[in-house]
Amino acid sequence: MTGAINKVCVIGAGTMGAGIAAQVANAGVPVLLLDIVPKDGSDRDAIAKGAVARMLKTDPAPFMSKSAAKLVETGNIEDHLGKVAECDWVIEAIVERLDLKQSLYEKLEAVKRPGTAVSSNTSTIPLGHLIEGRSDLFRRDFLITHFFNPPRYMRLLEIVTGPETDRELAARVEDFADRAMGKHVVHAKDTPGFIANRIGTYWLAVAVNAAMDQGLTIEEADQIGGKPMGVPKTGIFGLIDLVGVDLMPLLTKSLTATLPQGDPYFETVRPMPLVETMIAEGYTGRKGKGGFYRLNKAGGKRAKESLDLATGDYRPERKPEPLPSRLEKDLGALIAAPGKTGSYAWTILGNVLSYAAKLVGEAADDIVAIDDAMKLGYNWRYGPFELIDRLGPGKLAERLKAEGRPVPPLLEAAGDKPFYRVEGGKRQYLTVDGSYADVPHAEGVLLLEDIKRASQPLAKNGSAALWDAGDGVVVLEFTGKMNALDGDVVALIQQAIPLVKASYKALVVYNEGSNFSAGANLGLALFAVNIAAWGEIEKLIAGGQQAYKALKYAPFPVVAAPAGLALGGGCEILLHADAIQAHAESYIGLVECGVGLVPGWGGNGEMLDRWAKSGLLPKGPMPAVAKVFETVSTATVSKSAAEAKELMFLRRSDGITMNRHRLLADAKARALSLVEGYAPPEPPSFRLPGASGRTGLDLAARDFHKKGLATDYDLVVSDRLAEVITGGEADLVDTVTEDQLLKLERKAFVAAIKDPRTIARVETMLETGKPLRN
C-alpha cells in the first residue's frame, strides 16, 4: 500500500465536520478545516475558527488534549481551497444537499492531486448520485466515509465504495481510519441509510409507534425495550432525547425519499403531531429545553419529568415496578410475558430482527457487518443476529409464520442453526450460502476473547486469570466486577512472577472489560472495618504494596495496557509497570482522596519519582511534592491518555493506541521489545521537605477551603496525604527510601479507614457510585 496520509482536509465545520477534524488532530496528523465565508463580519475564516474555539470548551471534549487543537489549520472555501493540493484525504461534511455537494466536488476536482482520496460523510445520499458529472479520475478517488457523532467517542465508520473506486486508495483510507483514528470499519452497500441508521431509524420508529398504540408510558417503554434487549440505559425515548428529537422527522423525510417502495419502513411512517409540537416549542431533547424527559427547575429545584404520550403534558417521572429477573435475562420469556410487557417486546423484536435479516445482501454482505454496525453505532450490547440466537432462529421464524408474516430467506434457511457458533476455538458466523466462516478481524488485531476461546488459563482464581498470548508473553486479566482489585488479584500477581520467570519472557496486564479497573474493592475493606478487623486491612494494604513492587522489580518486562477507567489501585498498577501502552480513551487517576482515603499501594512514591526526574520542574524537594499534592488531593482523573501524559500518569515514552481492538497486539509488541537486555529498575530514594513542606501544603489546602472548594474533612484528608509525600515529621528528609514511604502510606490509609467520615463516604460511593462531599 502506497501513499501515506500525512495531512487531511475537512470541508464543513459544523458539529460533525469539526468533530472529524478534531479526531484527525487527536491522531497527531495536521488537518485543514474549511467552511464558507460568513455573511457578516470581517474575519473570513470565522466559522472554522469558531468551531475550534467551541470544541475547546465542549464537554465531553472533542480534543483529547488542548495541544491537539494546534494541529487544526482553519480557513474558508473561497480563499483556501487550493491548499487541498497539500492533503492526502479530503472529507466533505457539508449540509445534506446534493446540489451543494456536487458544486463543491467540481471545485475540488480542479485543485486536488490525482490519487488524493475524496469522501463524503453523507448518511443519506447514494454514492452514484454524488459523483454524477465527475471525471473518471475523480470517480476512482471517491468513496463515502460515514462517521457517527461524536466522532471522537463513536467507533463505527461505515465505508461505501463504488464500482469505480480505486481499491488501493480505499484500503489506504480504511487503514488510516482504523489505526490512526481508532475506527472500526464496516463495509456497507450503497443503499439508503447504509446499515446502522437504516436499522436504527426503523427500530426507533417501531418502538415509538408501539408505545403510543399499546398505551405504555415512556418509562415502561424504556424499561422493556432497554436493558433486557441490551440497549443502553437511556432506553428508547432517552436515546431520542440524546440524539435530538428534531432528527426524527429529518430521517423520516430522507428515508421515505430514497427507500424502495414496499420496504417495511414505510409501515412505520405516520403523522406525529406530538413530535411536531415538541420541536416547535423547543423540546428537541438534551440540546433543547428537554424532550420526552426534562428537568423542571422551577422554584430552584431539579425535578425529572416525563412526557405523557396521550396528553402531551409533562408529569413527575414514574418509575415502573422492576421486571422479574428472568425477563431481564431471557428474551424468550420476555416476549412470552402476558400483557403489555410481552406485547411491546415482541412488537420491537419481531419487526426489527426480521428487518435486519432482510437486509443481509441488500445493505451488507454478511451478518457480522450488521451486528457490528448496531453495536458500535447505537451501543447495543448485542447485534440483531446475536439477539436472534438468544431467541432461537427457529422459534423466531415459527412465530412470524404463525402470525402470517413473511420470514426473510436468510432466517428461513437458518432453520434451527445458530447464526454464530464456536468451532475449533474460533467464533464463526452463518453465511448467506448456509455454511460457516470465521468471524474476520483486521490484519494485526489480537483479542483476548479469541485466546480464551481457544485455550485454558495458565492459572485462575475468583478475580483474575493468566493467559498465554504466544511468543512468550503472558496476559494478566482482572475478572471481578468493574475489575476491582482484591486479595485474589494480589495472590495471582504473586503467582505470576515465578511462572513467567521460569517459562516466559514478559507479562502484559490487560483485559477487555469496559474499564481496566475501578480500583481496590473497598467493599471488602468496609466489611473489615465493620468487624474491626484492622489486621486484615493492614494485610490488604501490605499485600498490595508487596505485589506491585514484585511486578516492578520482576526479572522480566511488565507492560500495562489500560482502556477506560484506571482508578486508584488500577492506576497504581500502571505506575509500577516498565511501560504502558494505553488506549486513547483511558481515564486514569489516583482518586482515593475523593472518598477520604490516601493512595496506599505505592502510587504516591511513583508519582513523586516521575515528577522529580521529569526535568519539567525547578530543582529542590518541594516542586515535585507540590505537583503530586495538587493532583492526588483533588482526585484528578485524566480525560484521555494524552492528558494522562501531561499529568505524568503516563511517561512521555509510553505508547497510545487509538483503536481498542489493537491494544493487546501493541502492548505485546512493546513487551517483547523490552526483553533483550532487560534489567529491573533501581529502587528510588526521595529528598522530601518534611514538616515545613507539610505546613506549606496545609496553607494551600486552607486557601481552597476559604474559597468553598474544600470541606472541613477534605483538610483532614489532605493533611494525611501531605504527611506521606513530605516524608513525615522531620524538617528536611534527604534520604527517604521507597520502603519508608510505603510504611507512611500504610499508616495514613489505616488512619483514614478508621475515620467515621471516611466510612460514610465509602458507603455512599458503594451505593451510588459517587463519593460524598460533606
CSV table of C-alpha atoms in Angstrom, one decimal, residues 100-503:
chain,number,residue,atom,x,y,z
A,100,LEU,CA,-24.2,21.9,-3.0
A,101,LYS,CA,-22.1,18.7,-2.7
A,102,GLN,CA,-21.8,18.4,-6.5
A,103,SER,CA,-20.8,22.0,-6.8
A,104,LEU,CA,-18.1,21.5,-4.2
A,105,TYR,CA,-16.8,18.4,-6.0
A,106,GLU,CA,-16.5,20.3,-9.2
A,107,LYS,CA,-14.2,22.9,-7.5
A,108,LEU,CA,-12.3,20.1,-5.7
A,109,GLU,CA,-11.5,18.4,-9.0
A,110,ALA,CA,-9.7,21.5,-10.2
A,111,VAL,CA,-7.3,21.7,-7.3
A,112,LYS,CA,-6.7,18.3,-5.7
A,113,ARG,CA,-3.9,16.0,-6.7
A,114,PRO,CA,-4.6,12.7,-8.6
A,115,GLY,CA,-4.7,9.9,-6.0
A,116,THR,CA,-5.9,12.2,-3.2
A,117,ALA,CA,-9.0,10.5,-1.6
A,118,VAL,CA,-12.2,12.4,-1.5
A,119,SER,CA,-15.0,11.1,0.7
A,120,SER,CA,-18.4,12.3,1.8
A,121,ASN,CA,-19.7,12.0,5.3
A,122,THR,CA,-23.3,11.8,3.9
A,123,SER,CA,-25.7,9.4,5.7
A,124,THR,CA,-28.5,9.7,3.1
A,125,ILE,CA,-27.3,10.4,-0.5
A,126,PRO,CA,-26.3,7.4,-2.7
A,127,LEU,CA,-22.7,7.5,-3.9
A,128,GLY,CA,-23.8,7.2,-7.5
A,129,HIS,CA,-25.8,10.5,-7.3
A,130,LEU,CA,-22.9,12.3,-5.6
A,131,ILE,CA,-20.4,11.7,-8.5
A,132,GLU,CA,-22.7,12.4,-11.4
A,133,GLY,CA,-20.9,14.5,-13.9
A,134,ARG,CA,-17.4,13.9,-12.5
A,135,SER,CA,-14.4,12.6,-14.4
A,136,ASP,CA,-13.3,9.0,-14.4
A,137,LEU,CA,-10.2,10.1,-12.3
A,138,PHE,CA,-12.4,11.7,-9.6
A,139,ARG,CA,-14.7,8.7,-9.5
A,140,ARG,CA,-11.7,6.4,-8.8
A,141,ASP,CA,-10.7,8.7,-5.9
A,142,PHE,CA,-14.2,8.9,-4.4
A,143,LEU,CA,-15.9,7.0,-1.6
A,144,ILE,CA,-18.3,7.5,1.3
A,145,THR,CA,-17.0,7.6,4.9
A,146,HIS,CA,-19.9,7.8,7.3
A,147,PHE,CA,-18.8,8.8,10.8
A,148,PHE,CA,-21.0,8.7,13.8
A,149,ASN,CA,-21.5,11.6,16.3
A,150,PRO,CA,-19.5,12.4,18.4
A,151,PRO,CA,-16.6,11.3,16.1
A,152,ARG,CA,-14.1,11.0,19.0
A,153,TYR,CA,-16.2,8.6,21.0
A,154,MET,CA,-18.2,6.6,18.5
A,155,ARG,CA,-16.0,3.9,17.0
A,156,LEU,CA,-18.2,3.0,14.0
A,157,LEU,CA,-17.2,4.1,10.5
A,158,GLU,CA,-19.3,2.9,7.6
A,159,ILE,CA,-17.4,2.9,4.3
A,160,VAL,CA,-19.2,2.7,1.0
A,161,THR,CA,-17.2,2.3,-2.3
A,162,GLY,CA,-18.5,2.5,-5.9
A,163,PRO,CA,-17.7,0.1,-8.7
A,164,GLU,CA,-15.1,2.6,-10.0
A,165,THR,CA,-13.5,3.4,-6.6
A,166,ASP,CA,-9.7,2.6,-6.6
A,167,ARG,CA,-9.4,-0.4,-4.2
A,168,GLU,CA,-5.9,0.5,-3.0
A,169,LEU,CA,-7.0,4.1,-2.3
A,170,ALA,CA,-10.0,2.9,-0.3
A,171,ALA,CA,-7.7,0.5,1.6
A,172,ARG,CA,-5.4,3.4,2.5
A,173,VAL,CA,-8.3,5.4,3.9
A,174,GLU,CA,-9.6,2.4,5.8
A,175,ASP,CA,-6.1,1.7,7.3
A,176,PHE,CA,-5.7,5.3,8.4
A,177,ALA,CA,-9.2,5.4,9.9
A,178,ASP,CA,-8.6,2.2,11.7
A,179,ARG,CA,-5.0,2.7,13.1
A,180,ALA,CA,-4.8,6.5,13.4
A,181,MET,CA,-8.4,7.5,14.1
A,182,GLY,CA,-9.4,4.4,16.1
A,183,LYS,CA,-12.4,3.4,14.0
A,184,HIS,CA,-13.9,0.0,13.5
A,185,VAL,CA,-14.7,0.0,9.8
A,186,VAL,CA,-17.8,-1.7,8.5
A,187,HIS,CA,-18.3,-2.1,4.8
A,188,ALA,CA,-21.8,-1.1,3.7
A,189,LYS,CA,-23.5,-1.2,0.4
A,190,ASP,CA,-24.7,1.9,-1.5
A,191,THR,CA,-28.3,1.8,-0.1
A,192,PRO,CA,-30.3,4.4,1.7
A,193,GLY,CA,-29.2,4.9,5.3
A,194,PHE,CA,-26.5,2.3,4.8
A,195,ILE,CA,-26.6,-0.1,7.8
A,196,ALA,CA,-26.8,1.4,11.2
A,197,ASN,CA,-29.1,4.3,10.5
A,198,ARG,CA,-31.4,2.3,8.4
A,199,ILE,CA,-32.0,-0.3,11.1
A,200,GLY,CA,-31.7,2.2,13.9
A,201,THR,CA,-34.3,4.6,12.5
A,202,TYR,CA,-36.7,1.7,11.8
A,203,TRP,CA,-36.1,0.4,15.4
A,204,LEU,CA,-36.9,3.7,17.0
A,205,ALA,CA,-40.0,4.3,14.8
A,206,VAL,CA,-41.4,0.8,15.6
A,207,ALA,CA,-40.7,1.4,19.3
A,208,VAL,CA,-42.3,4.9,19.5
A,209,ASN,CA,-45.3,3.8,17.5
A,210,ALA,CA,-45.9,0.7,19.6
A,211,ALA,CA,-45.6,2.6,22.9
A,212,MET,CA,-48.3,5.0,21.7
A,213,ASP,CA,-50.5,2.3,20.2
A,214,GLN,CA,-50.3,0.0,23.2
A,215,GLY,CA,-50.7,2.7,25.9
A,216,LEU,CA,-47.3,2.5,27.5
A,217,THR,CA,-45.6,5.3,29.4
A,218,ILE,CA,-42.2,6.3,28.2
A,219,GLU,CA,-40.7,4.9,31.4
A,220,GLU,CA,-42.3,1.5,30.7
A,221,ALA,CA,-41.2,1.5,27.1
A,222,ASP,CA,-37.6,2.3,28.1
A,223,GLN,CA,-37.6,-0.4,30.7
A,224,ILE,CA,-38.9,-3.2,28.4
A,225,GLY,CA,-37.0,-2.0,25.3
A,226,GLY,CA,-33.8,-1.2,27.2
A,227,LYS,CA,-31.7,-3.4,29.5
A,228,PRO,CA,-33.4,-6.8,28.5
A,229,MET,CA,-32.5,-6.2,24.9
A,230,GLY,CA,-29.0,-4.9,25.6
A,231,VAL,CA,-30.0,-1.3,24.7
A,232,PRO,CA,-28.0,1.4,26.6
A,233,LYS,CA,-29.5,2.7,29.9
A,234,THR,CA,-31.1,5.6,28.0
A,235,GLY,CA,-33.7,3.2,26.6
A,236,ILE,CA,-35.7,4.2,23.6
A,237,PHE,CA,-37.0,7.6,24.4
A,238,GLY,CA,-33.9,8.6,26.4
A,239,LEU,CA,-31.8,7.8,23.3
A,240,ILE,CA,-34.1,10.0,21.1
A,241,ASP,CA,-33.6,12.9,23.6
A,242,LEU,CA,-29.8,12.3,23.4
A,243,VAL,CA,-29.5,12.4,19.6
A,244,GLY,CA,-32.2,15.1,19.1
A,245,VAL,CA,-36.0,14.8,18.8
A,246,ASP,CA,-35.8,17.1,15.7
A,247,LEU,CA,-33.7,14.4,14.0
A,248,MET,CA,-36.7,12.0,13.7
A,249,PRO,CA,-38.6,13.9,11.0
A,250,LEU,CA,-35.4,14.6,9.1
A,251,LEU,CA,-34.5,10.9,9.0
A,252,THR,CA,-38.1,10.0,8.0
A,253,LYS,CA,-38.0,12.5,5.1
A,254,SER,CA,-34.7,11.2,3.9
A,255,LEU,CA,-35.6,7.5,4.1
A,256,THR,CA,-39.0,7.8,2.6
A,257,ALA,CA,-37.5,9.7,-0.4
A,258,THR,CA,-34.9,7.1,-1.1
A,259,LEU,CA,-36.1,3.7,0.1
A,260,PRO,CA,-37.7,1.4,-2.5
A,261,GLN,CA,-41.5,1.1,-2.3
A,262,GLY,CA,-42.6,-1.9,-0.3
A,263,ASP,CA,-39.8,-1.5,2.3
A,264,PRO,CA,-41.2,-2.2,5.8
A,265,TYR,CA,-40.0,1.2,7.0
A,266,PHE,CA,-43.0,2.8,5.2
A,267,GLU,CA,-45.3,1.0,7.5
A,268,THR,CA,-43.9,3.0,10.4
A,269,VAL,CA,-44.4,6.4,8.8
A,270,ARG,CA,-47.4,8.3,10.2
A,271,PRO,CA,-48.2,11.9,11.2
A,272,MET,CA,-46.6,12.7,14.6
A,273,PRO,CA,-48.4,15.9,15.9
A,274,LEU,CA,-46.9,15.3,19.3
A,275,VAL,CA,-43.3,15.4,18.0
A,276,GLU,CA,-44.1,18.4,15.7
A,277,THR,CA,-45.4,20.3,18.7
A,278,MET,CA,-42.3,19.4,20.8
A,279,ILE,CA,-40.0,20.6,18.1
A,280,ALA,CA,-41.9,23.8,17.6
A,281,GLU,CA,-41.8,24.6,21.3
A,282,GLY,CA,-38.0,23.9,21.6
A,283,TYR,CA,-38.3,20.5,23.2
A,284,THR,CA,-35.7,18.9,20.9
A,285,GLY,CA,-34.0,16.8,23.6
A,286,ARG,CA,-31.0,17.3,25.7
A,287,LYS,CA,-29.7,20.1,23.4
A,288,GLY,CA,-33.0,22.0,23.9
A,289,LYS,CA,-35.4,22.6,26.8
A,290,GLY,CA,-35.9,18.9,27.2
A,291,GLY,CA,-37.5,16.1,25.2
A,292,PHE,CA,-39.5,13.1,26.2
A,293,TYR,CA,-37.8,13.7,29.6
A,294,ARG,CA,-37.0,17.1,31.0
A,295,LEU,CA,-35.6,18.7,34.2
A,296,ASN,CA,-38.1,21.1,35.8
A,297,LYS,CA,-36.0,23.7,37.6
A,298,ALA,CA,-38.9,25.8,38.8
A,299,GLY,CA,-38.5,27.0,42.4
A,300,GLY,CA,-34.8,26.3,42.4
A,301,LYS,CA,-35.5,22.5,42.4
A,302,ARG,CA,-34.4,19.9,39.8
A,303,ALA,CA,-37.3,17.5,39.3
A,304,LYS,CA,-37.2,15.0,36.5
A,305,GLU,CA,-40.4,14.9,34.5
A,306,SER,CA,-41.7,12.7,31.7
A,307,LEU,CA,-44.0,13.4,28.8
A,308,ASP,CA,-47.4,11.8,28.8
A,309,LEU,CA,-47.7,10.3,25.3
A,310,ALA,CA,-51.5,10.5,25.5
A,311,THR,CA,-52.0,14.1,26.6
A,312,GLY,CA,-48.7,15.7,25.6
A,313,ASP,CA,-48.3,17.2,29.1
A,314,TYR,CA,-45.3,16.8,31.4
A,315,ARG,CA,-45.7,15.0,34.8
A,316,PRO,CA,-43.3,13.8,37.5
A,317,GLU,CA,-41.3,10.8,36.4
A,318,ARG,CA,-42.9,7.5,37.4
A,319,LYS,CA,-40.5,4.6,37.5
A,320,PRO,CA,-42.3,1.3,36.9
A,321,GLU,CA,-42.0,-1.8,39.1
A,322,PRO,CA,-38.9,-3.7,38.3
A,323,LEU,CA,-39.2,-6.5,35.8
A,324,PRO,CA,-38.8,-10.1,37.1
A,325,SER,CA,-35.1,-11.0,36.8
A,326,ARG,CA,-35.9,-13.9,34.4
A,327,LEU,CA,-37.5,-11.4,32.0
A,328,GLU,CA,-34.3,-9.3,32.0
A,329,LYS,CA,-32.2,-12.3,31.2
A,330,ASP,CA,-34.4,-14.5,28.9
A,331,LEU,CA,-35.7,-12.9,25.7
A,332,GLY,CA,-37.9,-15.8,25.0
A,333,ALA,CA,-39.6,-15.3,28.4
A,334,LEU,CA,-39.8,-11.6,27.8
A,335,ILE,CA,-41.7,-11.8,24.5
A,336,ALA,CA,-44.0,-14.5,26.0
A,337,ALA,CA,-44.8,-12.4,29.1
A,338,PRO,CA,-48.5,-11.6,29.5
A,339,GLY,CA,-49.9,-8.2,28.9
A,340,LYS,CA,-48.1,-5.1,27.6
A,341,THR,CA,-44.7,-6.3,28.6
A,342,GLY,CA,-44.6,-9.3,26.2
A,343,SER,CA,-46.7,-7.5,23.6
A,344,TYR,CA,-44.3,-4.5,23.4
A,345,ALA,CA,-41.2,-6.6,23.5
A,346,TRP,CA,-42.4,-8.8,20.6
A,347,THR,CA,-43.5,-5.8,18.6
A,348,ILE,CA,-40.0,-4.5,18.7
A,349,LEU,CA,-38.0,-7.7,18.4
A,350,GLY,CA,-40.3,-9.4,15.8
A,351,ASN,CA,-40.2,-6.4,13.5
A,352,VAL,CA,-36.6,-5.2,14.0
A,353,LEU,CA,-34.9,-8.6,13.9
A,354,SER,CA,-36.8,-9.8,10.8
A,355,TYR,CA,-35.9,-6.4,9.1
A,356,ALA,CA,-32.2,-6.9,9.9
A,357,ALA,CA,-32.4,-10.4,8.4
A,358,LYS,CA,-34.0,-9.0,5.3
A,359,LEU,CA,-31.1,-6.5,4.8
A,360,VAL,CA,-28.3,-9.1,4.5
A,361,GLY,CA,-27.2,-9.0,0.9
A,362,GLU,CA,-29.0,-5.7,0.4
A,363,ALA,CA,-27.4,-3.3,2.9
A,364,ALA,CA,-24.4,-5.5,3.9
A,365,ASP,CA,-22.7,-8.6,2.7
A,366,ASP,CA,-23.0,-10.6,5.9
A,367,ILE,CA,-24.5,-10.7,9.4
A,368,VAL,CA,-21.2,-9.6,11.1
A,369,ALA,CA,-21.3,-6.2,9.4
A,370,ILE,CA,-24.9,-5.6,10.6
A,371,ASP,CA,-24.2,-6.7,14.1
A,372,ASP,CA,-21.0,-4.6,14.3
A,373,ALA,CA,-22.8,-1.6,12.9
A,374,MET,CA,-25.6,-1.7,15.6
A,375,LYS,CA,-23.3,-2.5,18.5
A,376,LEU,CA,-20.8,0.3,17.6
A,377,GLY,CA,-23.2,2.8,16.0
A,378,TYR,CA,-26.1,2.5,18.5
A,379,ASN,CA,-24.2,1.0,21.5
A,380,TRP,CA,-26.3,-2.1,21.5
A,381,ARG,CA,-24.8,-4.8,23.7
A,382,TYR,CA,-25.9,-7.5,21.2
A,383,GLY,CA,-26.3,-7.2,17.4
A,384,PRO,CA,-29.5,-8.2,15.8
A,385,PHE,CA,-28.3,-11.7,14.9
A,386,GLU,CA,-26.9,-12.2,18.4
A,387,LEU,CA,-30.4,-11.4,19.7
A,388,ILE,CA,-31.9,-13.8,17.2
A,389,ASP,CA,-29.6,-16.5,18.6
A,390,ARG,CA,-30.8,-15.7,22.1
A,391,LEU,CA,-34.4,-16.2,21.0
A,392,GLY,CA,-33.6,-19.1,18.7
A,393,PRO,CA,-33.8,-18.6,15.0
A,394,GLY,CA,-36.3,-21.4,14.5
A,395,LYS,CA,-38.6,-20.1,17.2
A,396,LEU,CA,-38.5,-16.6,15.7
A,397,ALA,CA,-39.4,-17.9,12.3
A,398,GLU,CA,-42.2,-20.1,13.7
A,399,ARG,CA,-43.8,-17.1,15.4
A,400,LEU,CA,-43.6,-15.0,12.3
A,401,LYS,CA,-45.2,-17.7,10.3
A,402,ALA,CA,-47.9,-18.3,12.9
A,403,GLU,CA,-48.9,-14.6,12.6
A,404,GLY,CA,-48.9,-14.8,8.8
A,405,ARG,CA,-45.9,-12.6,8.4
A,406,PRO,CA,-43.1,-13.1,5.9
A,407,VAL,CA,-40.0,-14.9,7.0
A,408,PRO,CA,-36.8,-13.5,5.5
A,409,PRO,CA,-35.0,-16.1,3.3
A,410,LEU,CA,-31.9,-16.0,5.5
A,411,LEU,CA,-33.9,-16.7,8.6
A,412,GLU,CA,-35.8,-19.4,6.8
A,413,ALA,CA,-32.6,-21.1,5.5
A,414,ALA,CA,-31.0,-21.0,9.0
A,415,GLY,CA,-33.7,-23.2,10.4
A,416,ASP,CA,-32.5,-24.2,13.9
A,417,LYS,CA,-28.9,-23.5,13.2
A,418,PRO,CA,-27.4,-20.6,15.2
A,419,PHE,CA,-26.1,-17.6,13.4
A,420,TYR,CA,-22.9,-17.8,15.5
A,421,ARG,CA,-21.0,-20.8,16.8
A,422,VAL,CA,-17.6,-21.7,18.2
A,423,GLU,CA,-15.7,-24.4,16.2
A,424,GLY,CA,-12.1,-25.4,16.9
A,425,GLY,CA,-11.7,-22.5,19.3
A,426,LYS,CA,-12.8,-19.9,16.7
A,427,ARG,CA,-16.0,-17.9,16.5
A,428,GLN,CA,-17.8,-18.5,13.3
A,429,TYR,CA,-20.9,-16.9,11.6
A,430,LEU,CA,-23.5,-18.3,9.2
A,431,THR,CA,-23.0,-17.1,5.7
A,432,VAL,CA,-25.7,-16.4,3.1
A,433,ASP,CA,-24.9,-19.8,1.4
A,434,GLY,CA,-25.6,-21.7,4.6
A,435,SER,CA,-22.0,-22.5,5.5
A,436,TYR,CA,-20.0,-21.1,8.4
A,437,ALA,CA,-16.9,-18.9,8.2
A,438,ASP,CA,-14.6,-17.5,10.8
A,439,VAL,CA,-15.5,-14.1,12.1
A,440,PRO,CA,-12.9,-11.9,10.5
A,441,HIS,CA,-10.5,-9.4,12.1
A,442,ALA,CA,-8.5,-6.6,10.6
A,443,GLU,CA,-4.8,-7.6,10.0
A,444,GLY,CA,-2.8,-7.3,13.2
A,445,VAL,CA,-5.7,-7.5,15.6
A,446,LEU,CA,-5.2,-9.7,18.6
A,447,LEU,CA,-8.1,-10.2,21.1
A,448,LEU,CA,-8.0,-11.8,24.5
A,449,GLU,CA,-11.5,-13.2,23.9
A,450,ASP,CA,-10.1,-15.2,21.0
A,451,ILE,CA,-7.2,-16.5,23.1
A,452,LYS,CA,-9.6,-17.5,25.9
A,453,ARG,CA,-11.9,-19.3,23.4
A,454,ALA,CA,-9.1,-21.5,22.1
A,455,SER,CA,-7.2,-22.2,25.3
A,456,GLN,CA,-7.2,-22.8,29.1
A,457,PRO,CA,-5.8,-20.3,31.6
A,458,LEU,CA,-2.4,-20.9,33.0
A,459,ALA,CA,-3.8,-20.0,36.4
A,460,LYS,CA,-7.1,-18.6,37.6
A,461,ASN,CA,-9.0,-17.6,40.7
A,462,GLY,CA,-12.1,-15.7,41.5
A,463,SER,CA,-10.8,-12.3,40.5
A,464,ALA,CA,-8.0,-12.8,37.9
A,465,ALA,CA,-6.5,-15.1,35.4
A,466,LEU,CA,-3.3,-15.7,33.5
A,467,TRP,CA,-3.3,-16.5,29.7
A,468,ASP,CA,-0.6,-17.5,27.3
A,469,ALA,CA,-0.7,-14.9,24.5
A,470,GLY,CA,2.0,-16.5,22.4
A,471,ASP,CA,5.6,-15.6,21.7
A,472,GLY,CA,6.5,-16.0,25.4
A,473,VAL,CA,4.0,-13.3,26.6
A,474,VAL,CA,1.6,-13.9,29.5
A,475,VAL,CA,-1.5,-11.8,30.0
A,476,LEU,CA,-2.8,-11.0,33.5
A,477,GLU,CA,-6.5,-10.4,33.3
A,478,PHE,CA,-8.7,-8.9,36.0
A,479,THR,CA,-12.2,-10.6,36.0
A,480,GLY,CA,-14.1,-9.2,39.0
A,481,LYS,CA,-17.0,-6.7,39.0
A,482,MET,CA,-15.7,-3.5,37.5
A,483,ASN,CA,-12.3,-5.3,37.5
A,484,ALA,CA,-11.9,-4.3,41.1
A,485,LEU,CA,-8.7,-5.4,42.9
A,486,ASP,CA,-8.7,-7.6,45.9
A,487,GLY,CA,-6.7,-10.3,47.7
A,488,ASP,CA,-7.3,-12.8,44.8
A,489,VAL,CA,-5.7,-10.4,42.4
A,490,VAL,CA,-2.8,-9.8,44.7
A,491,ALA,CA,-2.4,-13.6,45.1
A,492,LEU,CA,-2.4,-14.2,41.3
A,493,ILE,CA,0.2,-11.4,40.8
A,494,GLN,CA,2.5,-13.2,43.3
A,495,GLN,CA,1.8,-16.5,41.5
A,496,ALA,CA,2.6,-14.9,38.1
A,497,ILE,CA,6.1,-13.8,39.0
A,498,PRO,CA,7.7,-17.3,39.3
A,499,LEU,CA,5.6,-18.7,36.5
A,500,VAL,CA,6.7,-16.1,33.9
A,501,LYS,CA,10.3,-16.1,35.2
A,502,ALA,CA,10.5,-19.9,34.7
A,503,SER,CA,8.9,-20.3,31.3
